[in-house]
Amino acid sequence: MKASAYHLSTTRETPADAEIASHQLMIRSGMIRKLTAGIYTWSPLGLRVLRKVEDIVREEMNRAGYLEMLMPAVQPAELWQESGRWELFGGQLLKIRDRAGRDYCFGPTHEEVMTDFVRNEIRSYKQLPVTFYQIQTKFRDEIRPRFGVMRAREFLMKDAYSFHIDQASLEQTFWEMHGVYSRIFERSGLRFRAVEADSGAIGGNRSIEFHVLADSGEDQIAFSTGSDYAANVELCRLAPPDGERPAPAEELRTVDTPGVRTIDELVTQFDIPVERTVKTLLVQGDEGLVALLVRGDHELNPAKAEKLPGVASPLTFADDAAIRAAAGAGPGSLGPVGLDLPLVVDHAVAVMADFAAGANQDDQHLFGINFGRDLPEPQAADLRNACNGDPSPDGQGTLELARGIEVGHIFQLGTKYSESMNAVVLGEDGKSHVMPMGCYGIGVSRIVAAAIEQNHDEHGIVWPAPLAPFTLALLPMNAKKSPRVQEATEALYRDLLAAGVEVLCDDRNLRPGVMFNDMELIGIPHRVVVGERGLDAGTLEYRARGAEANEELPLDGAVAAILEKIGRA
RNA sequence: CGGGGUAUAGCUCAGCCUGGUAGAGCGCGUCGUUCGGGACGACGAGGUCGCAGGUUCAAGUCCUGCUACCCCGACCA
């Protein structure tokens, strides 16, 4: 491709509304342009990358024998009413109406359409198992789209659905898909982890997320140093700590703590270890409020809390007025002693002695609190998020935390949709069987953003080779004035194209610095410079993106030398 | 959807408090000098100041309403 005939549109300035590196770089390199909130146009340059991802996904899915198809983006309301999701999906579902007043939605996912297709097409167990997939634009009316295509309302997704005669077959495909996904992310050149996203409590259903590791990721994942165990922090189970609760050693006493509102302030002003403080959180229960206790340095895990019997789901924190009415003090001075509410404590709190908490009096705290003396024996549960250094739930090693961007999710759905939509098949026994089902998603457009998030430096994007829009940038120095440079560049360009190299030849007649900066911003992995100096010496100049220094390549046999550099030899 | 903010040239923003000729930098066009890490000069194009009302002799500036976008919270590929 000649740059003069390609729509390159880079900017020096960072757009004001882009917060994270990948969003800024996608805008600055000209890959995407915002049309409206959460909706983006992909430029020719951006689309090249998107297609690279798509191609890898498609190749690996096909290799595994899964069947590509294409379902409609616009779906009739009836199907969604049948599955019960027309209401359940809530505001995220973009509903539309045609001129006759019929209701439709723009598909946010395709379980309904897929299940409808399969119930009409598949009659016999002999046709099972089968897995269909598509790569298609989805729309989810996110409450808060952000970070460019990372969390867009319209996005490109690969969604796959498998159908089975029994659970065993579903599990086989599920783990096979696990392998396919791993290969897809490996081939894309991304550092990733597969993490458990469900406790496995509900009827053998399992769900595994694939996360690209990046500090700016919105999810926290925990993984064991001593085993393969990895889980989303939200769902990472924590066992009660070993060891007995120490006997009380201190008297219960009330301390004036003027102005202290947070655990931090309590710890620094009164010189007590944070491990001997307790946070008291009031949430809505089925009847009135419920008090939840976690250690001062721990964080309440909402997903775990809302699953407790007696606690309302979704988890709702009490507002200041309700807190004051129930406890007689503001949120900064809450504590369990003398609080007339149902109480659930985290396992880590249950083994504490002589700890500090609010006194339910503004500007006062209690020190030296003990269970069994100042409070009844606690009802303990797993309530908090995992921390660095917690023992791994599988008993091997300790947990480490990392941030991740969820780019894939595989799920054993079971019969949730096949049952409500009556997707049945005749079994070997001659009877009808409801088909267990799996569903498997990859955020194709999100992968592009995640790859940048994981691979960039102060100059711009540093594409993993498999995703790069072009493999090589060919840069002539001062070509306008030098017919030799022009001719040598043109000849090399033709030879590289003939050798099948995706080369971007910058014939825009710009100053060298501008070309270097543009090509680095765009993130092209390899660059070759043609200049008078080199031609005199019979050399070309080569540099890999991210490398510190130039190398010289012989002008004679340049194509072979370049192929070796780009790993195509 | 709750809370906070912004809206002026293609982009980043000043001007608004204290009403009186529409501004800068970058980008874009032409010409010249330059040309190995985002050059310099000259000239030039480009704006219903988000929209609708109101106050005023006069509104980008003051008032009211609306809309869009951004940020902070619960969902997800």
Coordinates of N, CA, C and O in Angstrom, one line a residue, chain A residues 250-260 266 269-272 332-333 355-369:
Chain A
E250 N -8.2 -7.6 76.4 CA -8.4 -6.2 76.7 C -9.8 -6.0 77.2 O -10.7 -6.8 76.9
E251 N -10.0 -4.9 78.0 CA -11.3 -4.6 78.4 C -12.0 -3.8 77.3 O -11.3 -3.1 76.5
L252 N -13.3 -3.9 77.3 CA -14.0 -3.0 76.3 C -14.0 -1.6 76.8 O -14.3 -1.4 78.0
R253 N -13.7 -0.7 75.9 CA -13.7 0.7 76.4 C -14.1 1.6 75.3 O -13.9 1.3 74.1
T254 N -14.7 2.7 75.7 CA -15.2 3.7 74.7 C -14.1 4.8 74.6 O -13.6 5.3 75.6
V255 N -13.8 5.2 73.3 CA -12.8 6.2 73.1 C -13.3 7.4 72.3 O -14.1 7.1 71.3
D256 N -13.0 8.6 72.7 CA -13.5 9.7 71.9 C -12.6 9.8 70.6 O -11.4 9.8 70.7
T257 N -13.3 9.9 69.5 CA -12.5 9.9 68.2 C -13.1 11.0 67.4 O -13.7 10.7 66.3
P258 N -12.9 12.2 67.8 CA -13.5 13.3 67.1 C -13.1 13.4 65.6 O -11.9 13.3 65.4
G259 N -14.0 13.5 64.7 CA -13.7 13.7 63.3 C -13.3 12.4 62.6 O -13.0 12.5 61.4
V260 N -13.2 11.3 63.3 CA -12.7 10.1 62.6 C -13.9 9.5 61.8 O -14.9 9.2 62.4
L266 N -8.8 6.2 61.7 CA -8.7 5.5 63.0 C -7.4 4.9 63.2 O -6.8 5.1 64.3
Q269 N -4.6 7.8 63.5 CA -4.7 8.7 64.7 C -4.6 7.9 66.0 O -4.2 8.5 67.0
F270 N -4.9 6.6 66.0 CA -4.9 5.9 67.3 C -3.9 4.8 67.4 O -3.9 4.0 68.3
D271 N -3.1 4.7 66.3 CA -2.0 3.8 66.3 C -2.4 2.3 66.6 O -1.9 1.7 67.6
I272 N -3.4 1.8 66.0 CA -3.8 0.4 66.1 C -3.6 -0.2 64.8 O -3.8 0.4 63.7
G332 N -19.7 6.9 59.6 CA -18.4 6.9 60.1 C -18.2 6.3 61.5 O -17.1 6.1 61.9
S333 N -19.3 6.1 62.2 CA -19.2 5.6 63.6 C -20.0 4.4 63.8 O -20.5 4.2 65.0
F355 N -10.8 -6.1 69.1 CA -10.8 -5.2 67.9 C -11.5 -3.9 68.1 O -12.2 -3.8 69.2
A356 N -11.4 -3.0 67.2 CA -12.0 -1.7 67.3 C -13.1 -1.5 66.2 O -12.9 -2.0 65.1
A357 N -14.1 -0.8 66.6 CA -15.2 -0.5 65.6 C -15.9 0.7 66.2 O -15.7 1.2 67.3
G358 N -16.8 1.3 65.4 CA -17.6 2.4 65.8 C -18.5 2.1 67.0 O -18.8 0.9 67.2
A359 N -18.9 3.1 67.7 CA -19.6 2.9 68.9 C -21.1 3.2 68.7 O -21.9 3.3 69.7
N360 N -21.5 3.5 67.5 CA -22.9 3.9 67.2 C -23.2 5.2 67.9 O -24.4 5.5 68.2
Q361 N -22.2 6.0 68.1 CA -22.3 7.4 68.7 C -21.3 8.2 67.8 O -20.2 7.8 67.6
D362 N -21.8 9.3 67.3 CA -20.9 10.1 66.5 C -19.7 10.4 67.3 O -19.8 10.7 68.5
D363 N -18.5 10.4 66.6 CA -17.2 10.8 67.3 C -16.8 9.8 68.4 O -16.1 10.3 69.3
Q364 N -17.3 8.6 68.4 CA -16.8 7.7 69.4 C -16.6 6.3 68.8 O -17.4 5.9 67.9
H365 N -15.6 5.6 69.2 CA -15.4 4.2 68.8 C -15.2 3.4 70.0 O -14.8 3.8 71.1
L366 N -15.4 2.1 69.9 CA -15.2 1.1 70.9 C -13.9 0.4 70.6 O -13.7 -0.1 69.5
F367 N -13.0 0.2 71.6 CA -11.8 -0.6 71.5 C -11.9 -1.8 72.4 O -12.7 -1.8 73.3
G368 N -11.2 -2.9 72.0 CA -11.2 -4.1 72.8 C -12.5 -4.9 72.8 O -12.9 -5.5 73.7
I369 N -13.1 -4.9 71.6 CA -14.4 -5.6 71.4 C -14.0 -7.1 71.3 O -13.1 -7.5 70.6

